[in-house]
Amino acid sequence: MSEVTTFQFKPARPAPVRSEGLVPWLRANLFGSWQSSLTTIVVGALLAIYLPKFLNWVFFAATLTTNPDECRAPGVGACWGVIKEKYRLIIFGRYPFEEQWRPLVATALMLTMLVVSCIRWFWSRWLAAAWVVALAVFFILMYGSLFGRLDVFGLTRVTTDRWGGLPLTIMLSTLSIMAAFPLSVVVALGRRSHLPAIRTICTLYVELIRGVPLISVLFMASFMFPLFMPQGVTIDTLLRVLVGITLFAAAYMAEVVRGGLQALPKGQTEAAQSLGLSYWQTQRKIILPQALATVVPGIMNNFISIFKDTSLVAIVSLYELTGTLGLALNSDADWRPYKLEGYLFITAIYFVFCFAMSRYSLWIEKQVNKSRLR
Amino acid sequence: MAESVRQPPKKRDWSWRSQAFRGLVYQALALAAVIAIGWWLASNTAANMQARGIKSGFDFLLQPAGFDIGEPLFGYDSSHPYWQAFAVGVGNTLRVAILGIVLATLVGTLLGVGRFSRNALVRGFCYGYVELFRNVPVLVQLLMWYLLVTELLPDSTEPWQIGNVFLSKGGLTYPGPVWSAGFGWVVAGLALGALGVWFYRRWARAQFDATGRERSLFWVPLGIVIAGGVLGWFAGGMPNEWKIPVKGEFAVEGGSALTPEFLAVLLGLVLYTAAFIAEVVRAGIQSVPRGQSEAAQALGLSRSQEMRQVLLPQALRVIIPPMTNQYLNLTKNSSLAVAIGYPDVVSISNTALNQTGRAVECIAIIMAVYLTTSLATSLFMNWYNARAAIKER
């Protein structure tokens, strides 16, 4: 008889180290090595000390009172009452108080159009038409009349020197980017042209503008443009500044567009030429559609920086968001000490806009790359 | 069979169908348009200036300026001519720009490298910092820092004090050396040291090529430069006088000082630009394929050799061009100092413009200064970029 072997259980293998869940995550990301642990402890300690103080200042000890004397009491944190008291002045500037529904509606319209333009489903010819209508409505609402003559719907006329705050910020950045875009495409094409004179003109324009700060362009717009015009012709300050920002933005955007043009393989041009397309046909049907698609994220970045740069018009005394804050608080001795709260308020506004745009830019970058990944 | 050969169409250069001719016409039109616009603007300007009685020309530069500057770099006062006031402005711009570029590079590189930290807190902090600081206009940040410096710091009667360094609403006061002729020798010694470093590097390179032994390219050159400086200091008669600030009854007196305006501009520019530089550095590091690091390890390079000789040279190629842009942006953004009253060249020009009414000249000076600085920076960075660029065949 053969030997009987009995089956023996082997001891179970140990369960694999858990790599998911809270504890392993902590171990990997906070206490991976002794240096990491030390950093965690130091940073954690700093957070433990200062975060409660900060939160206390911002939320728990803050007041919403509109009486500045109550803010001066010891132990009171941020005095958000200053925002409650002054937000109309900060957001709408010197626009007549009773008429401020107009900039509100106009800005809401503009923002809606901006959001709609970001959604792919709406991208069609109708969008351009909608923009024309929206801009016309914006100006009629803000100005109260058409071409300075015809009064519409019995609105009182509000001249541009009283426009201010958020509507001005959004209008300046939107209009200047819209006007700068076609100019930048032309300049970018010009910079890559085979004709030396045209190339030189475009290169000089781009390099000159990119070499000087925006503030000097704005100074030029506000001090020198009046000298440039024929005698008797005066141009609205707002328009002058708008032209200045547009010329500035176009130079930067032209470089972005040129990047897109350069990234396109030369074979595309050659193929188009061998098909017998003319220069403009080549650009319009072959080159630009491909080049512009790749530079959309770059143009978004341009939009963000122009949005931020509009704050500079405060220096040439147009009261956009940054300027209206000074307008609201500098002259008011009661609320002047709470300027920090005011700055935090407009910081939050700028941040929300710019952060949303940068997220959108990331999303669109993914969309553009999707077609290449296949 | 004598089939007639079709002749190619006769080539006529002066026809609308010739590309070269059309090119000439387009260029002539473009030039004519630019010249016409320029002439129109210039003649309008001349007519306007005549009508308003504005004088033109740069002769005002020699007249006394008649205004004081908060931060005179050299012995400037209101009796000095305009051109010296402009020189002070340019000096102040360069001072804040150069210091800002150095500090922003340091802070930005730390933040950019921090995005790759194994520690989630550090990673999160760097991410939050970058997103927060680059999404808020730099002007708002400057104004906010100025507010914090001038309102939240203690009065200059009771400043914060660490050793002999005082910080208050009056600015930062610190002990500074009393300038004397002996320091000329120190500078000479440092220059000699730099020359020595150049020779040392040549020798070290030759040694490396011949034997493969690496020589230190950081500590030894540093030592040579310091030794040069110390030698110069001895040669100059060991000047060791210091201006020590003391807490007076009303303010901190003596010592060297940085004004609150300077601090606010510097802080604002550095923290803003650092966020952008962090992104540049991050993109640069990410652009080096992982295989490079693995290959370096397979060759047995140490961690620091791997970083210095394999990863950094490749990352630099991606980093340098956008970094140049950030340096230029910082320099141009320093013009915002006018908003908080730091006497940079824009602020001085603005004052001069209001006093003399010569808008064209003053704005031309601003633009010329920034154009020169931008061109100089990009020339230098292009040279550095060419050095770091990939050498093919």
PDB file of C-alpha atoms in Angstrom, chain A residues 93-309:
ATOM      1  CA  GLY A  93     -18.810 103.678  -9.410  1.00  0.00           C
ATOM      2  CA  ARG A  94     -20.268 107.156  -9.868  1.00  0.00           C
ATOM      3  CA  TYR A  95     -23.171 105.966 -11.995  1.00  0.00           C
ATOM      4  CA  PRO A  96     -26.311 107.816 -10.777  1.00  0.00           C
ATOM      5  CA  PHE A  97     -27.666 105.899  -7.806  1.00  0.00           C
ATOM      6  CA  GLU A  98     -31.308 105.591  -8.939  1.00  0.00           C
ATOM      7  CA  GLU A  99     -30.229 104.466 -12.401  1.00  0.00           C
ATOM      8  CA  GLN A 100     -27.952 101.673 -11.256  1.00  0.00           C
ATOM      9  CA  TRP A 101     -30.348  98.973 -12.419  1.00  0.00           C
ATOM     10  CA  ARG A 102     -29.122  99.844 -15.899  1.00  0.00           C
ATOM     11  CA  PRO A 103     -25.465  98.854 -15.450  1.00  0.00           C
ATOM     12  CA  LEU A 104     -26.705  95.841 -13.490  1.00  0.00           C
ATOM     13  CA  VAL A 105     -28.844  94.622 -16.382  1.00  0.00           C
ATOM     14  CA  ALA A 106     -26.181  95.565 -18.935  1.00  0.00           C
ATOM     15  CA  THR A 107     -23.457  93.704 -17.041  1.00  0.00           C
ATOM     16  CA  ALA A 108     -25.683  90.683 -16.517  1.00  0.00           C
ATOM     17  CA  LEU A 109     -26.337  90.642 -20.263  1.00  0.00           C
ATOM     18  CA  MET A 110     -22.639  90.910 -21.042  1.00  0.00           C
ATOM     19  CA  LEU A 111     -21.781  88.136 -18.566  1.00  0.00           C
ATOM     20  CA  THR A 112     -24.499  85.901 -19.998  1.00  0.00           C
ATOM     21  CA  MET A 113     -23.103  86.454 -23.466  1.00  0.00           C
ATOM     22  CA  LEU A 114     -19.607  85.646 -22.244  1.00  0.00           C
ATOM     23  CA  VAL A 115     -20.765  82.432 -20.594  1.00  0.00           C
ATOM     24  CA  VAL A 116     -22.840  81.453 -23.613  1.00  0.00           C
ATOM     25  CA  SER A 117     -19.853  82.055 -25.888  1.00  0.00           C
ATOM     26  CA  CYS A 118     -17.895  79.572 -23.833  1.00  0.00           C
ATOM     27  CA  ILE A 119     -20.347  76.749 -24.449  1.00  0.00           C
ATOM     28  CA  ARG A 120     -19.688  74.728 -27.543  1.00  0.00           C
ATOM     29  CA  TRP A 121     -23.323  74.090 -28.310  1.00  0.00           C
ATOM     30  CA  PHE A 122     -23.868  77.769 -29.081  1.00  0.00           C
ATOM     31  CA  TRP A 123     -20.931  78.190 -31.443  1.00  0.00           C
ATOM     32  CA  SER A 124     -22.565  79.315 -34.651  1.00  0.00           C
ATOM     33  CA  ARG A 125     -23.074  82.338 -36.833  1.00  0.00           C
ATOM     34  CA  TRP A 126     -25.998  83.382 -34.660  1.00  0.00           C
ATOM     35  CA  LEU A 127     -23.629  83.977 -31.784  1.00  0.00           C
ATOM     36  CA  ALA A 128     -21.910  86.798 -33.687  1.00  0.00           C
ATOM     37  CA  ALA A 129     -25.270  88.362 -34.447  1.00  0.00           C
ATOM     38  CA  ALA A 130     -26.280  87.972 -30.812  1.00  0.00           C
ATOM     39  CA  TRP A 131     -23.074  89.751 -29.774  1.00  0.00           C
ATOM     40  CA  VAL A 132     -23.828  92.710 -32.023  1.00  0.00           C
ATOM     41  CA  VAL A 133     -27.295  93.009 -30.503  1.00  0.00           C
ATOM     42  CA  ALA A 134     -25.957  92.534 -26.981  1.00  0.00           C
ATOM     43  CA  LEU A 135     -23.313  95.223 -27.389  1.00  0.00           C
ATOM     44  CA  ALA A 136     -25.866  97.629 -28.831  1.00  0.00           C
ATOM     45  CA  VAL A 137     -28.209  96.965 -25.904  1.00  0.00           C
ATOM     46  CA  PHE A 138     -25.304  97.359 -23.488  1.00  0.00           C
ATOM     47  CA  PHE A 139     -24.415 100.784 -24.817  1.00  0.00           C
ATOM     48  CA  ILE A 140     -28.006 101.966 -25.080  1.00  0.00           C
ATOM     49  CA  LEU A 141     -28.625 100.903 -21.497  1.00  0.00           C
ATOM     50  CA  MET A 142     -25.429 102.412 -20.173  1.00  0.00           C
ATOM     51  CA  TYR A 143     -25.492 105.632 -22.179  1.00  0.00           C
ATOM     52  CA  GLY A 144     -29.228 106.043 -22.372  1.00  0.00           C
ATOM     53  CA  SER A 145     -29.307 107.184 -25.970  1.00  0.00           C
ATOM     54  CA  LEU A 146     -28.322 106.229 -29.462  1.00  0.00           C
ATOM     55  CA  PHE A 147     -25.420 108.064 -31.111  1.00  0.00           C
ATOM     56  CA  GLY A 148     -25.747 110.790 -28.533  1.00  0.00           C
ATOM     57  CA  ARG A 149     -28.916 112.188 -30.132  1.00  0.00           C
ATOM     58  CA  LEU A 150     -31.872 109.908 -30.044  1.00  0.00           C
ATOM     59  CA  ASP A 151     -33.224 109.332 -26.571  1.00  0.00           C
ATOM     60  CA  VAL A 152     -34.456 105.804 -26.183  1.00  0.00           C
ATOM     61  CA  PHE A 153     -37.295 104.674 -23.928  1.00  0.00           C
ATOM     62  CA  GLY A 154     -37.061 107.869 -21.920  1.00  0.00           C
ATOM     63  CA  LEU A 155     -33.780 106.890 -20.278  1.00  0.00           C
ATOM     64  CA  THR A 156     -31.733 109.723 -18.864  1.00  0.00           C
ATOM     65  CA  ARG A 157     -28.393 110.136 -20.517  1.00  0.00           C
ATOM     66  CA  VAL A 158     -25.355 109.124 -18.490  1.00  0.00           C
ATOM     67  CA  THR A 159     -22.050 110.294 -19.942  1.00  0.00           C
ATOM     68  CA  THR A 160     -19.078 107.947 -19.986  1.00  0.00           C
ATOM     69  CA  ASP A 161     -17.165 109.823 -17.301  1.00  0.00           C
ATOM     70  CA  ARG A 162     -19.706 108.568 -14.781  1.00  0.00           C
ATOM     71  CA  TRP A 163     -19.399 104.932 -15.833  1.00  0.00           C
ATOM     72  CA  GLY A 164     -17.393 102.843 -13.462  1.00  0.00           C
ATOM     73  CA  GLY A 165     -16.791  99.725 -11.455  1.00  0.00           C
ATOM     74  CA  LEU A 166     -17.422  96.202 -12.643  1.00  0.00           C
ATOM     75  CA  PRO A 167     -19.373  97.139 -15.822  1.00  0.00           C
ATOM     76  CA  LEU A 168     -16.391  99.200 -16.948  1.00  0.00           C
ATOM     77  CA  THR A 169     -13.918  96.415 -16.168  1.00  0.00           C
ATOM     78  CA  ILE A 170     -15.936  93.853 -18.101  1.00  0.00           C
ATOM     79  CA  MET A 171     -16.667  96.189 -20.986  1.00  0.00           C
ATOM     80  CA  LEU A 172     -13.048  97.312 -21.378  1.00  0.00           C
ATOM     81  CA  SER A 173     -11.659  93.798 -21.342  1.00  0.00           C
ATOM     82  CA  THR A 174     -14.322  92.293 -23.611  1.00  0.00           C
ATOM     83  CA  LEU A 175     -14.281  95.044 -26.208  1.00  0.00           C
ATOM     84  CA  SER A 176     -10.516  95.362 -26.334  1.00  0.00           C
ATOM     85  CA  ILE A 177     -10.035  91.632 -26.785  1.00  0.00           C
ATOM     86  CA  MET A 178     -12.706  91.541 -29.495  1.00  0.00           C
ATOM     87  CA  ALA A 179     -11.121  94.405 -31.384  1.00  0.00           C
ATOM     88  CA  ALA A 180      -7.597  93.127 -30.789  1.00  0.00           C
ATOM     89  CA  PHE A 181      -8.252  89.660 -32.178  1.00  0.00           C
ATOM     90  CA  PRO A 182      -8.674  90.472 -35.908  1.00  0.00           C
ATOM     91  CA  LEU A 183      -5.846  92.999 -35.704  1.00  0.00           C
ATOM     92  CA  SER A 184      -3.580  90.422 -34.105  1.00  0.00           C
ATOM     93  CA  VAL A 185      -4.309  87.853 -36.820  1.00  0.00           C
ATOM     94  CA  VAL A 186      -3.415  90.386 -39.515  1.00  0.00           C
ATOM     95  CA  VAL A 187      -0.235  91.409 -37.694  1.00  0.00           C
ATOM     96  CA  ALA A 188       0.776  87.787 -37.104  1.00  0.00           C
ATOM     97  CA  LEU A 189       0.310  86.996 -40.797  1.00  0.00           C
ATOM     98  CA  GLY A 190       2.247  90.144 -41.635  1.00  0.00           C
ATOM     99  CA  ARG A 191       5.130  89.104 -39.436  1.00  0.00           C
ATOM    100  CA  ARG A 192       5.447  85.868 -41.388  1.00  0.00           C
ATOM    101  CA  SER A 193       4.970  87.519 -44.763  1.00  0.00           C
ATOM    102  CA  HIS A 194       7.591  87.221 -47.507  1.00  0.00           C
ATOM    103  CA  LEU A 195       7.342  90.927 -48.247  1.00  0.00           C
ATOM    104  CA  PRO A 196      10.135  92.638 -46.307  1.00  0.00           C
ATOM    105  CA  ALA A 197       8.421  96.010 -45.834  1.00  0.00           C
ATOM    106  CA  ILE A 198       5.252  94.500 -44.412  1.00  0.00           C
ATOM    107  CA  ARG A 199       7.232  92.132 -42.222  1.00  0.00           C
ATOM    108  CA  THR A 200       9.292  95.026 -40.871  1.00  0.00           C
ATOM    109  CA  ILE A 201       6.255  97.161 -40.089  1.00  0.00           C
ATOM    110  CA  CYS A 202       4.536  94.327 -38.207  1.00  0.00           C
ATOM    111  CA  THR A 203       7.692  93.312 -36.336  1.00  0.00           C
ATOM    112  CA  LEU A 204       8.383  96.898 -35.298  1.00  0.00           C
ATOM    113  CA  TYR A 205       4.827  97.338 -34.052  1.00  0.00           C
ATOM    114  CA  VAL A 206       4.875  94.132 -31.995  1.00  0.00           C
ATOM    115  CA  GLU A 207       8.322  94.639 -30.523  1.00  0.00           C
ATOM    116  CA  LEU A 208       7.790  98.315 -29.712  1.00  0.00           C
ATOM    117  CA  ILE A 209       4.525  97.669 -27.907  1.00  0.00           C
ATOM    118  CA  ARG A 210       5.844  94.622 -26.087  1.00  0.00           C
ATOM    119  CA  GLY A 211       8.889  96.558 -24.964  1.00  0.00           C
ATOM    120  CA  VAL A 212       6.975  99.229 -23.071  1.00  0.00           C
ATOM    121  CA  PRO A 213       4.655  98.899 -20.080  1.00  0.00           C
ATOM    122  CA  LEU A 214       0.891  99.254 -20.493  1.00  0.00           C
ATOM    123  CA  ILE A 215       0.929 102.288 -18.243  1.00  0.00           C
ATOM    124  CA  SER A 216       2.991 104.243 -20.759  1.00  0.00           C
ATOM    125  CA  VAL A 217       0.533 103.302 -23.506  1.00  0.00           C
ATOM    126  CA  LEU A 218      -2.293 104.507 -21.269  1.00  0.00           C
ATOM    127  CA  PHE A 219      -0.447 107.756 -20.530  1.00  0.00           C
ATOM    128  CA  MET A 220      -0.064 108.152 -24.250  1.00  0.00           C
ATOM    129  CA  ALA A 221      -3.783 107.526 -24.728  1.00  0.00           C
ATOM    130  CA  SER A 222      -4.767 110.091 -22.148  1.00  0.00           C
ATOM    131  CA  PHE A 223      -2.128 112.811 -22.724  1.00  0.00           C
ATOM    132  CA  MET A 224      -1.021 112.446 -26.331  1.00  0.00           C
ATOM    133  CA  PHE A 225      -4.102 111.270 -28.243  1.00  0.00           C
ATOM    134  CA  PRO A 226      -5.764 114.689 -27.810  1.00  0.00           C
ATOM    135  CA  LEU A 227      -2.712 116.214 -29.507  1.00  0.00           C
ATOM    136  CA  PHE A 228      -2.834 113.671 -32.320  1.00  0.00           C
ATOM    137  CA  MET A 229      -6.350 114.576 -33.411  1.00  0.00           C
ATOM    138  CA  PRO A 230      -7.173 117.458 -35.739  1.00  0.00           C
ATOM    139  CA  GLN A 231      -8.143 120.641 -33.973  1.00  0.00           C
ATOM    140  CA  GLY A 232     -11.685 120.701 -32.739  1.00  0.00           C
ATOM    141  CA  VAL A 233     -12.011 116.943 -32.613  1.00  0.00           C
ATOM    142  CA  THR A 234     -12.251 115.575 -29.117  1.00  0.00           C
ATOM    143  CA  ILE A 235     -12.487 111.902 -28.387  1.00  0.00           C
ATOM    144  CA  ASP A 236     -14.016 110.461 -25.290  1.00  0.00           C
ATOM    145  CA  THR A 237     -11.455 109.385 -22.666  1.00  0.00           C
ATOM    146  CA  LEU A 238     -13.042 105.959 -22.463  1.00  0.00           C
ATOM    147  CA  LEU A 239     -12.635 105.449 -26.202  1.00  0.00           C
ATOM    148  CA  ARG A 240      -9.018 106.639 -26.103  1.00  0.00           C
ATOM    149  CA  VAL A 241      -8.174 104.221 -23.318  1.00  0.00           C
ATOM    150  CA  LEU A 242     -10.017 101.459 -25.147  1.00  0.00           C
ATOM    151  CA  VAL A 243      -7.917 102.095 -28.262  1.00  0.00           C
ATOM    152  CA  GLY A 244      -4.759 102.074 -26.130  1.00  0.00           C
ATOM    153  CA  ILE A 245      -5.599  98.747 -24.481  1.00  0.00           C
ATOM    154  CA  THR A 246      -6.593  97.264 -27.839  1.00  0.00           C
ATOM    155  CA  LEU A 247      -3.303  98.208 -29.493  1.00  0.00           C
ATOM    156  CA  PHE A 248      -1.455  96.809 -26.489  1.00  0.00           C
ATOM    157  CA  ALA A 249      -3.438  93.556 -26.369  1.00  0.00           C
ATOM    158  CA  ALA A 250      -3.132  93.034 -30.132  1.00  0.00           C
ATOM    159  CA  ALA A 251       0.672  93.027 -29.987  1.00  0.00           C
ATOM    160  CA  TYR A 252       0.708  90.305 -27.332  1.00  0.00           C
ATOM    161  CA  MET A 253      -2.005  88.305 -29.032  1.00  0.00           C
ATOM    162  CA  ALA A 254      -0.197  88.527 -32.367  1.00  0.00           C
ATOM    163  CA  GLU A 255       2.705  86.666 -30.791  1.00  0.00           C
ATOM    164  CA  VAL A 256       0.355  83.935 -29.577  1.00  0.00           C
ATOM    165  CA  VAL A 257      -1.199  83.611 -33.021  1.00  0.00           C
ATOM    166  CA  ARG A 258       2.247  83.591 -34.622  1.00  0.00           C
ATOM    167  CA  GLY A 259       3.129  80.681 -32.333  1.00  0.00           C
ATOM    168  CA  GLY A 260       0.138  78.795 -33.718  1.00  0.00           C
ATOM    169  CA  LEU A 261       1.118  79.620 -37.297  1.00  0.00           C
ATOM    170  CA  GLN A 262       4.669  78.452 -36.703  1.00  0.00           C
ATOM    171  CA  ALA A 263       3.532  75.188 -35.173  1.00  0.00           C
ATOM    172  CA  LEU A 264       1.769  74.229 -38.401  1.00  0.00           C
ATOM    173  CA  PRO A 265       3.840  71.992 -40.693  1.00  0.00           C
ATOM    174  CA  LYS A 266       5.028  73.675 -43.867  1.00  0.00           C
ATOM    175  CA  GLY A 267       3.442  70.898 -45.916  1.00  0.00           C
ATOM    176  CA  GLN A 268       0.016  72.435 -45.316  1.00  0.00           C
ATOM    177  CA  THR A 269       0.964  75.618 -47.133  1.00  0.00           C
ATOM    178  CA  GLU A 270       2.706  73.709 -49.891  1.00  0.00           C
ATOM    179  CA  ALA A 271      -0.255  71.404 -50.379  1.00  0.00           C
ATOM    180  CA  ALA A 272      -2.603  74.374 -50.588  1.00  0.00           C
ATOM    181  CA  GLN A 273      -0.353  76.085 -53.121  1.00  0.00           C
ATOM    182  CA  SER A 274      -0.122  72.955 -55.237  1.00  0.00           C
ATOM    183  CA  LEU A 275      -3.918  72.913 -55.330  1.00  0.00           C
ATOM    184  CA  GLY A 276      -3.738  76.383 -56.807  1.00  0.00           C
ATOM    185  CA  LEU A 277      -5.190  78.286 -53.867  1.00  0.00           C
ATOM    186  CA  SER A 278      -4.301  81.946 -53.630  1.00  0.00           C
ATOM    187  CA  TYR A 279      -2.561  83.428 -50.572  1.00  0.00           C
ATOM    188  CA  TRP A 280      -5.760  84.548 -48.895  1.00  0.00           C
ATOM    189  CA  GLN A 281      -7.572  81.318 -49.765  1.00  0.00           C
ATOM    190  CA  THR A 282      -4.677  79.384 -48.252  1.00  0.00           C
ATOM    191  CA  GLN A 283      -4.732  81.417 -45.073  1.00  0.00           C
ATOM    192  CA  ARG A 284      -8.496  81.468 -44.704  1.00  0.00           C
ATOM    193  CA  LYS A 285      -9.294  77.865 -45.565  1.00  0.00           C
ATOM    194  CA  ILE A 286      -6.199  75.915 -44.617  1.00  0.00           C
ATOM    195  CA  ILE A 287      -3.825  77.732 -42.268  1.00  0.00           C
ATOM    196  CA  LEU A 288      -5.904  79.875 -39.934  1.00  0.00           C
ATOM    197  CA  PRO A 289      -8.552  77.277 -38.956  1.00  0.00           C
ATOM    198  CA  GLN A 290      -5.833  74.895 -37.829  1.00  0.00           C
ATOM    199  CA  ALA A 291      -3.547  77.514 -36.284  1.00  0.00           C
ATOM    200  CA  LEU A 292      -6.274  79.337 -34.368  1.00  0.00           C
ATOM    201  CA  ALA A 293      -7.649  76.124 -32.896  1.00  0.00           C
ATOM    202  CA  THR A 294      -4.310  75.394 -31.280  1.00  0.00           C
ATOM    203  CA  VAL A 295      -3.902  78.876 -29.812  1.00  0.00           C
ATOM    204  CA  VAL A 296      -7.296  79.152 -28.132  1.00  0.00           C
ATOM    205  CA  PRO A 297      -5.799  78.456 -24.670  1.00  0.00           C
ATOM    206  CA  GLY A 298      -3.136  81.094 -25.296  1.00  0.00           C
ATOM    207  CA  ILE A 299      -5.795  83.599 -26.288  1.00  0.00           C
ATOM    208  CA  MET A 300      -7.722  82.749 -23.115  1.00  0.00           C
ATOM    209  CA  ASN A 301      -4.565  83.530 -21.137  1.00  0.00           C
ATOM    210  CA  ASN A 302      -4.375  86.831 -22.975  1.00  0.00           C
ATOM    211  CA  PHE A 303      -7.946  87.531 -22.014  1.00  0.00           C
ATOM    212  CA  ILE A 304      -7.138  86.841 -18.371  1.00  0.00           C
ATOM    213  CA  SER A 305      -4.174  89.184 -18.394  1.00  0.00           C
ATOM    214  CA  ILE A 306      -6.143  91.914 -20.160  1.00  0.00           C
ATOM    215  CA  PHE A 307      -8.901  91.500 -17.579  1.00  0.00           C
ATOM    216  CA  LYS A 308      -6.328  92.017 -14.845  1.00  0.00           C
ATOM    217  CA  ASP A 309      -4.614  94.827 -16.703  1.00  0.00           C
TER     218      ASP A 309
END
